[in-house]
Amino acid sequence: MTWALEATGLIWVGLRQERMRSRIVGYLLHAASAFSLIAIHGVNTGSTPIISGDYLALALLAATSFTIAFLLHVFAEQCSRPERYLSALAIGLGLLWWFVANILELRAHTAQEQHFAAILLFSALTA
């Protein structure tokens, strides 16, 4: 997940210095970090809630996606036209990672009959 953090830093530096190349590398590195976690490593839940398994990695991926969306919003003047749509995409991906991480944890560490109530409570608290 350090790739996701480095990608966010590259995007921030690219926006501050108005350099398109570092922003593109940051976007590609962030996509590679998500691909690496999902496709190559696979997502699993551990025996201990939150601290074992991939919950923290998915939560960090969600946080970096939200941070990228915020940076694109703040530096909207420096963004090219296609980059302006990336802000909405980053928010969507952040929500996706956030819900995947938490729903997997809830399903793995709550009783079968409590899954629906736990997911409903989590969704309400997120909203």
Short mmCIF file of N, CA and C in Angstrom, two decimals:
data_model
loop_
_atom_site.label_atom_id
_atom_site.label_comp_id
_atom_site.label_asym_id
_atom_site.label_seq_id
_atom_site.Cartn_x
_atom_site.Cartn_y
_atom_site.Cartn_z
N MET A 1 0.81 -1.19 0.00
CA MET A 1 0.00 0.00 0.00
C MET A 1 0.85 1.25 0.00
N THR A 2 2.14 1.08 0.13
CA THR A 2 3.00 2.26 0.03
C THR A 2 2.94 2.86 -1.36
N TRP A 3 2.61 2.03 -2.36
CA TRP A 3 2.45 2.58 -3.71
C TRP A 3 1.31 3.59 -3.74
N ALA A 4 0.23 3.33 -3.04
CA ALA A 4 -0.90 4.25 -3.03
C ALA A 4 -0.52 5.57 -2.36
N LEU A 5 0.26 5.48 -1.29
CA LEU A 5 0.73 6.70 -0.62
C LEU A 5 1.68 7.49 -1.52
N GLU A 6 2.60 6.78 -2.18
CA GLU A 6 3.52 7.45 -3.09
C GLU A 6 2.78 8.07 -4.27
N ALA A 7 1.76 7.39 -4.75
CA ALA A 7 0.97 7.93 -5.86
C ALA A 7 0.27 9.22 -5.46
N THR A 8 -0.27 9.25 -4.26
CA THR A 8 -0.93 10.46 -3.78
C THR A 8 0.07 11.60 -3.66
N GLY A 9 1.26 11.30 -3.17
CA GLY A 9 2.31 12.33 -3.09
C GLY A 9 2.73 12.82 -4.47
N LEU A 10 2.86 11.93 -5.43
CA LEU A 10 3.21 12.35 -6.80
C LEU A 10 2.14 13.24 -7.40
N ILE A 11 0.89 12.91 -7.16
CA ILE A 11 -0.20 13.73 -7.69
C ILE A 11 -0.19 15.10 -7.03
N TRP A 12 0.04 15.14 -5.73
CA TRP A 12 0.09 16.42 -5.03
C TRP A 12 1.24 17.28 -5.55
N VAL A 13 2.42 16.68 -5.70
CA VAL A 13 3.57 17.44 -6.22
C VAL A 13 3.29 17.89 -7.64
N GLY A 14 2.72 17.02 -8.46
CA GLY A 14 2.40 17.39 -9.83
C GLY A 14 1.41 18.53 -9.93
N LEU A 15 0.44 18.56 -9.01
CA LEU A 15 -0.52 19.66 -9.01
C LEU A 15 0.11 20.95 -8.51
N ARG A 16 0.95 20.85 -7.49
CA ARG A 16 1.60 22.05 -6.95
C ARG A 16 2.57 22.67 -7.96
N GLN A 17 3.31 21.82 -8.67
CA GLN A 17 4.31 22.31 -9.61
C GLN A 17 3.79 22.39 -11.05
N GLU A 18 2.51 22.05 -11.23
CA GLU A 18 1.86 22.06 -12.55
C GLU A 18 2.62 21.20 -13.55
N ARG A 19 2.94 19.99 -13.15
CA ARG A 19 3.64 19.04 -14.01
C ARG A 19 2.72 17.85 -14.30
N MET A 20 2.39 17.73 -15.56
CA MET A 20 1.46 16.68 -15.97
C MET A 20 2.09 15.29 -15.86
N ARG A 21 3.36 15.16 -16.16
CA ARG A 21 4.00 13.85 -16.16
C ARG A 21 3.95 13.19 -14.77
N SER A 22 4.24 13.93 -13.74
CA SER A 22 4.20 13.32 -12.40
C SER A 22 2.78 12.97 -11.98
N ARG A 23 1.81 13.73 -12.43
CA ARG A 23 0.42 13.40 -12.13
C ARG A 23 0.01 12.11 -12.83
N ILE A 24 0.40 11.95 -14.09
CA ILE A 24 0.05 10.73 -14.83
C ILE A 24 0.71 9.52 -14.18
N VAL A 25 1.98 9.66 -13.79
CA VAL A 25 2.66 8.57 -13.10
C VAL A 25 1.96 8.26 -11.78
N GLY A 26 1.50 9.29 -11.07
CA GLY A 26 0.76 9.07 -9.83
C GLY A 26 -0.54 8.33 -10.05
N TYR A 27 -1.28 8.70 -11.09
CA TYR A 27 -2.53 7.99 -11.39
C TYR A 27 -2.26 6.52 -11.73
N LEU A 28 -1.24 6.30 -12.54
CA LEU A 28 -0.90 4.92 -12.93
C LEU A 28 -0.41 4.11 -11.73
N LEU A 29 0.37 4.74 -10.86
CA LEU A 29 0.87 4.05 -9.67
C LEU A 29 -0.27 3.70 -8.72
N HIS A 30 -1.24 4.58 -8.60
CA HIS A 30 -2.39 4.30 -7.74
C HIS A 30 -3.20 3.14 -8.31
N ALA A 31 -3.40 3.13 -9.61
CA ALA A 31 -4.11 2.01 -10.24
C ALA A 31 -3.33 0.71 -10.06
N ALA A 32 -2.00 0.78 -10.18
CA ALA A 32 -1.17 -0.41 -10.00
C ALA A 32 -1.24 -0.92 -8.57
N SER A 33 -1.35 -0.03 -7.60
CA SER A 33 -1.45 -0.48 -6.21
C SER A 33 -2.76 -1.22 -5.98
N ALA A 34 -3.85 -0.72 -6.55
CA ALA A 34 -5.14 -1.41 -6.41
C ALA A 34 -5.10 -2.75 -7.13
N PHE A 35 -4.52 -2.77 -8.33
CA PHE A 35 -4.42 -4.02 -9.09
C PHE A 35 -3.56 -5.03 -8.34
N SER A 36 -2.48 -4.57 -7.77
CA SER A 36 -1.58 -5.46 -7.03
C SER A 36 -2.28 -6.09 -5.83
N LEU A 37 -3.07 -5.30 -5.13
CA LEU A 37 -3.77 -5.83 -3.96
C LEU A 37 -4.86 -6.81 -4.37
N ILE A 38 -5.67 -6.43 -5.35
CA ILE A 38 -6.84 -7.23 -5.69
C ILE A 38 -6.48 -8.44 -6.55
N ALA A 39 -5.80 -8.22 -7.66
CA ALA A 39 -5.58 -9.29 -8.63
C ALA A 39 -4.42 -10.21 -8.25
N ILE A 40 -3.34 -9.66 -7.79
CA ILE A 40 -2.16 -10.48 -7.53
C ILE A 40 -2.20 -11.07 -6.12
N HIS A 41 -2.42 -10.22 -5.14
CA HIS A 41 -2.37 -10.67 -3.74
C HIS A 41 -3.68 -11.34 -3.33
N GLY A 42 -4.80 -10.78 -3.74
CA GLY A 42 -6.10 -11.29 -3.31
C GLY A 42 -6.48 -10.70 -1.97
N VAL A 43 -7.75 -10.46 -1.77
CA VAL A 43 -8.23 -9.85 -0.53
C VAL A 43 -8.74 -10.94 0.39
N ASN A 44 -8.24 -10.94 1.60
CA ASN A 44 -8.72 -11.91 2.58
C ASN A 44 -8.86 -11.23 3.94
N THR A 45 -9.70 -11.81 4.76
CA THR A 45 -9.85 -11.32 6.12
C THR A 45 -9.08 -12.26 7.05
N GLY A 46 -8.50 -11.70 8.05
CA GLY A 46 -7.73 -12.50 8.99
C GLY A 46 -8.58 -13.00 10.12
N SER A 47 -7.93 -13.63 11.07
CA SER A 47 -8.65 -14.19 12.22
C SER A 47 -9.02 -13.11 13.24
N THR A 48 -8.24 -12.03 13.28
CA THR A 48 -8.51 -10.93 14.20
C THR A 48 -9.11 -9.77 13.42
N PRO A 49 -10.23 -9.22 13.87
CA PRO A 49 -10.83 -8.12 13.13
C PRO A 49 -9.89 -6.92 13.01
N ILE A 50 -9.91 -6.28 11.90
CA ILE A 50 -9.23 -5.05 11.54
C ILE A 50 -7.71 -5.21 11.42
N ILE A 51 -7.02 -5.78 12.39
CA ILE A 51 -5.56 -5.74 12.35
C ILE A 51 -4.93 -6.87 11.54
N SER A 52 -5.64 -7.95 11.33
CA SER A 52 -5.08 -9.00 10.49
C SER A 52 -5.90 -9.06 9.19
N GLY A 53 -5.28 -9.49 8.15
CA GLY A 53 -5.95 -9.50 6.86
C GLY A 53 -5.68 -8.21 6.10
N ASP A 54 -6.51 -7.93 5.15
CA ASP A 54 -6.29 -6.79 4.25
C ASP A 54 -7.20 -5.60 4.54
N TYR A 55 -7.80 -5.55 5.70
CA TYR A 55 -8.68 -4.43 6.01
C TYR A 55 -7.93 -3.09 5.97
N LEU A 56 -6.80 -3.01 6.62
CA LEU A 56 -6.06 -1.75 6.67
C LEU A 56 -5.57 -1.33 5.29
N ALA A 57 -5.20 -2.29 4.46
CA ALA A 57 -4.76 -1.98 3.10
C ALA A 57 -5.91 -1.40 2.29
N LEU A 58 -7.09 -1.99 2.39
CA LEU A 58 -8.25 -1.47 1.67
C LEU A 58 -8.69 -0.12 2.21
N ALA A 59 -8.63 0.05 3.51
CA ALA A 59 -8.98 1.34 4.11
C ALA A 59 -8.00 2.43 3.67
N LEU A 60 -6.72 2.08 3.58
CA LEU A 60 -5.72 3.04 3.11
C LEU A 60 -5.92 3.36 1.63
N LEU A 61 -6.30 2.37 0.86
CA LEU A 61 -6.60 2.61 -0.55
C LEU A 61 -7.79 3.55 -0.69
N ALA A 62 -8.80 3.38 0.15
CA ALA A 62 -9.95 4.28 0.14
C ALA A 62 -9.54 5.69 0.56
N ALA A 63 -8.72 5.80 1.59
CA ALA A 63 -8.28 7.12 2.07
C ALA A 63 -7.46 7.85 1.01
N THR A 64 -6.58 7.13 0.32
CA THR A 64 -5.79 7.80 -0.72
C THR A 64 -6.66 8.19 -1.90
N SER A 65 -7.69 7.41 -2.21
CA SER A 65 -8.62 7.79 -3.28
C SER A 65 -9.37 9.06 -2.92
N PHE A 66 -9.83 9.15 -1.67
CA PHE A 66 -10.51 10.36 -1.22
C PHE A 66 -9.57 11.56 -1.23
N THR A 67 -8.32 11.34 -0.85
CA THR A 67 -7.33 12.42 -0.85
C THR A 67 -7.05 12.91 -2.27
N ILE A 68 -6.95 12.00 -3.21
CA ILE A 68 -6.74 12.39 -4.61
C ILE A 68 -7.92 13.20 -5.12
N ALA A 69 -9.14 12.78 -4.77
CA ALA A 69 -10.32 13.54 -5.19
C ALA A 69 -10.31 14.94 -4.58
N PHE A 70 -9.91 15.05 -3.32
CA PHE A 70 -9.83 16.36 -2.67
C PHE A 70 -8.77 17.23 -3.35
N LEU A 71 -7.60 16.66 -3.65
CA LEU A 71 -6.54 17.43 -4.30
C LEU A 71 -6.99 17.91 -5.68
N LEU A 72 -7.67 17.06 -6.43
CA LEU A 72 -8.15 17.47 -7.75
C LEU A 72 -9.20 18.57 -7.64
N HIS A 73 -9.96 18.56 -6.57
CA HIS A 73 -10.95 19.62 -6.36
C HIS A 73 -10.27 20.93 -5.98
N VAL A 74 -9.29 20.86 -5.09
CA VAL A 74 -8.61 22.07 -4.63
C VAL A 74 -7.80 22.71 -5.75
N PHE A 75 -7.12 21.89 -6.54
CA PHE A 75 -6.27 22.40 -7.62
C PHE A 75 -6.99 22.30 -8.97
N ALA A 76 -8.27 22.60 -9.00
CA ALA A 76 -9.05 22.46 -10.22
C ALA A 76 -8.53 23.36 -11.34
N GLU A 77 -7.94 24.49 -11.02
CA GLU A 77 -7.44 25.40 -12.05
C GLU A 77 -6.26 24.80 -12.80
N GLN A 78 -5.45 23.98 -12.13
CA GLN A 78 -4.26 23.39 -12.75
C GLN A 78 -4.60 22.12 -13.52
N CYS A 79 -5.79 21.59 -13.34
CA CYS A 79 -6.15 20.33 -13.97
C CYS A 79 -6.57 20.51 -15.42
N SER A 80 -6.25 19.52 -16.23
CA SER A 80 -6.73 19.52 -17.61
C SER A 80 -8.20 19.07 -17.60
N ARG A 81 -8.85 19.21 -18.73
CA ARG A 81 -10.27 18.85 -18.80
C ARG A 81 -10.52 17.38 -18.44
N PRO A 82 -9.76 16.42 -18.96
CA PRO A 82 -10.01 15.03 -18.56
C PRO A 82 -9.77 14.76 -17.07
N GLU A 83 -8.84 15.50 -16.48
CA GLU A 83 -8.55 15.29 -15.05
C GLU A 83 -9.71 15.73 -14.17
N ARG A 84 -10.50 16.64 -14.63
CA ARG A 84 -11.63 17.11 -13.81
C ARG A 84 -12.64 16.00 -13.54
N TYR A 85 -12.73 15.05 -14.48
CA TYR A 85 -13.63 13.91 -14.29
C TYR A 85 -13.04 12.87 -13.34
N LEU A 86 -11.73 12.91 -13.17
CA LEU A 86 -11.09 11.95 -12.28
C LEU A 86 -11.46 12.17 -10.82
N SER A 87 -11.86 13.39 -10.47
CA SER A 87 -12.26 13.67 -9.10
C SER A 87 -13.49 12.83 -8.72
N ALA A 88 -14.49 12.81 -9.59
CA ALA A 88 -15.68 12.01 -9.32
C ALA A 88 -15.35 10.52 -9.33
N LEU A 89 -14.47 10.11 -10.24
CA LEU A 89 -14.05 8.71 -10.29
C LEU A 89 -13.30 8.32 -9.02
N ALA A 90 -12.45 9.21 -8.52
CA ALA A 90 -11.71 8.91 -7.29
C ALA A 90 -12.64 8.79 -6.09
N ILE A 91 -13.66 9.61 -6.03
CA ILE A 91 -14.64 9.49 -4.94
C ILE A 91 -15.38 8.16 -5.04
N GLY A 92 -15.78 7.80 -6.24
CA GLY A 92 -16.46 6.52 -6.43
C GLY A 92 -15.59 5.34 -6.05
N LEU A 93 -14.32 5.37 -6.47
CA LEU A 93 -13.41 4.29 -6.10
C LEU A 93 -13.13 4.27 -4.60
N GLY A 94 -13.03 5.44 -3.99
CA GLY A 94 -12.84 5.50 -2.55
C GLY A 94 -14.01 4.87 -1.80
N LEU A 95 -15.22 5.19 -2.25
CA LEU A 95 -16.40 4.57 -1.63
C LEU A 95 -16.42 3.07 -1.86
N LEU A 96 -16.04 2.65 -3.06
CA LEU A 96 -16.00 1.22 -3.35
C LEU A 96 -15.04 0.49 -2.42
N TRP A 97 -13.81 1.00 -2.29
CA TRP A 97 -12.84 0.36 -1.41
C TRP A 97 -13.30 0.38 0.04
N TRP A 98 -13.90 1.49 0.47
CA TRP A 98 -14.38 1.62 1.85
C TRP A 98 -15.46 0.57 2.14
N PHE A 99 -16.42 0.44 1.23
CA PHE A 99 -17.50 -0.52 1.45
C PHE A 99 -16.99 -1.96 1.34
N VAL A 100 -16.12 -2.25 0.39
CA VAL A 100 -15.57 -3.61 0.26
C VAL A 100 -14.83 -4.00 1.53
N ALA A 101 -13.98 -3.10 2.02
CA ALA A 101 -13.20 -3.41 3.22
C ALA A 101 -14.11 -3.71 4.41
N ASN A 102 -15.07 -2.86 4.64
CA ASN A 102 -15.91 -3.01 5.83
C ASN A 102 -16.92 -4.13 5.70
N ILE A 103 -17.49 -4.33 4.52
CA ILE A 103 -18.45 -5.42 4.37
C ILE A 103 -17.75 -6.77 4.49
N LEU A 104 -16.56 -6.89 3.94
CA LEU A 104 -15.81 -8.15 4.11
C LEU A 104 -15.51 -8.42 5.58
N GLU A 105 -15.11 -7.37 6.32
CA GLU A 105 -14.83 -7.55 7.74
C GLU A 105 -16.10 -7.92 8.51
N LEU A 106 -17.20 -7.25 8.20
CA LEU A 106 -18.44 -7.55 8.91
C LEU A 106 -18.91 -8.97 8.62
N ARG A 107 -18.80 -9.39 7.38
CA ARG A 107 -19.25 -10.74 7.03
C ARG A 107 -18.35 -11.81 7.67
N ALA A 108 -17.08 -11.50 7.82
CA ALA A 108 -16.15 -12.48 8.38
C ALA A 108 -16.22 -12.57 9.91
N HIS A 109 -16.61 -11.48 10.57
CA HIS A 109 -16.49 -11.45 12.02
C HIS A 109 -17.81 -11.20 12.75
N THR A 110 -18.92 -11.36 12.07
CA THR A 110 -20.22 -11.31 12.74
C THR A 110 -20.97 -12.60 12.43
N ALA A 111 -21.95 -12.88 13.24
CA ALA A 111 -22.75 -14.08 13.04
C ALA A 111 -23.59 -13.95 11.77
N GLN A 112 -23.89 -15.07 11.16
CA GLN A 112 -24.63 -15.11 9.89
C GLN A 112 -25.96 -14.34 9.97
N GLU A 113 -26.68 -14.51 11.06
CA GLU A 113 -27.99 -13.87 11.19
C GLU A 113 -27.88 -12.36 11.45
N GLN A 114 -26.70 -11.87 11.75
CA GLN A 114 -26.52 -10.43 12.01
C GLN A 114 -25.89 -9.68 10.84
N HIS A 115 -25.60 -10.34 9.73
CA HIS A 115 -24.95 -9.70 8.60
C HIS A 115 -25.74 -8.51 8.06
N PHE A 116 -27.02 -8.73 7.81
CA PHE A 116 -27.83 -7.66 7.22
C PHE A 116 -27.89 -6.44 8.14
N ALA A 117 -28.13 -6.67 9.41
CA ALA A 117 -28.23 -5.55 10.37
C ALA A 117 -26.89 -4.83 10.50
N ALA A 118 -25.80 -5.57 10.51
CA ALA A 118 -24.48 -4.95 10.64
C ALA A 118 -24.14 -4.12 9.41
N ILE A 119 -24.43 -4.65 8.23
CA ILE A 119 -24.15 -3.91 6.99
C ILE A 119 -25.06 -2.69 6.89
N LEU A 120 -26.30 -2.82 7.31
CA LEU A 120 -27.22 -1.68 7.30
C LEU A 120 -26.75 -0.60 8.27
N LEU A 121 -26.31 -0.97 9.45
CA LEU A 121 -25.79 -0.01 10.42
C LEU A 121 -24.53 0.66 9.89
N PHE A 122 -23.64 -0.12 9.32
CA PHE A 122 -22.41 0.45 8.74
C PHE A 122 -22.74 1.45 7.63
N SER A 123 -23.66 1.10 6.75
CA SER A 123 -24.05 2.00 5.66
C SER A 123 -24.65 3.29 6.20
N ALA A 124 -25.46 3.18 7.22
CA ALA A 124 -26.07 4.37 7.82
C ALA A 124 -25.00 5.26 8.47
N LEU A 125 -24.06 4.66 9.17
CA LEU A 125 -22.99 5.44 9.78
C LEU A 125 -22.07 6.08 8.73
N THR A 126 -21.83 5.38 7.64
CA THR A 126 -21.02 5.95 6.56
C THR A 126 -21.73 7.13 5.91
N ALA A 127 -23.03 6.98 5.70
CA ALA A 127 -23.78 8.07 5.07
C ALA A 127 -23.81 9.28 5.98
#
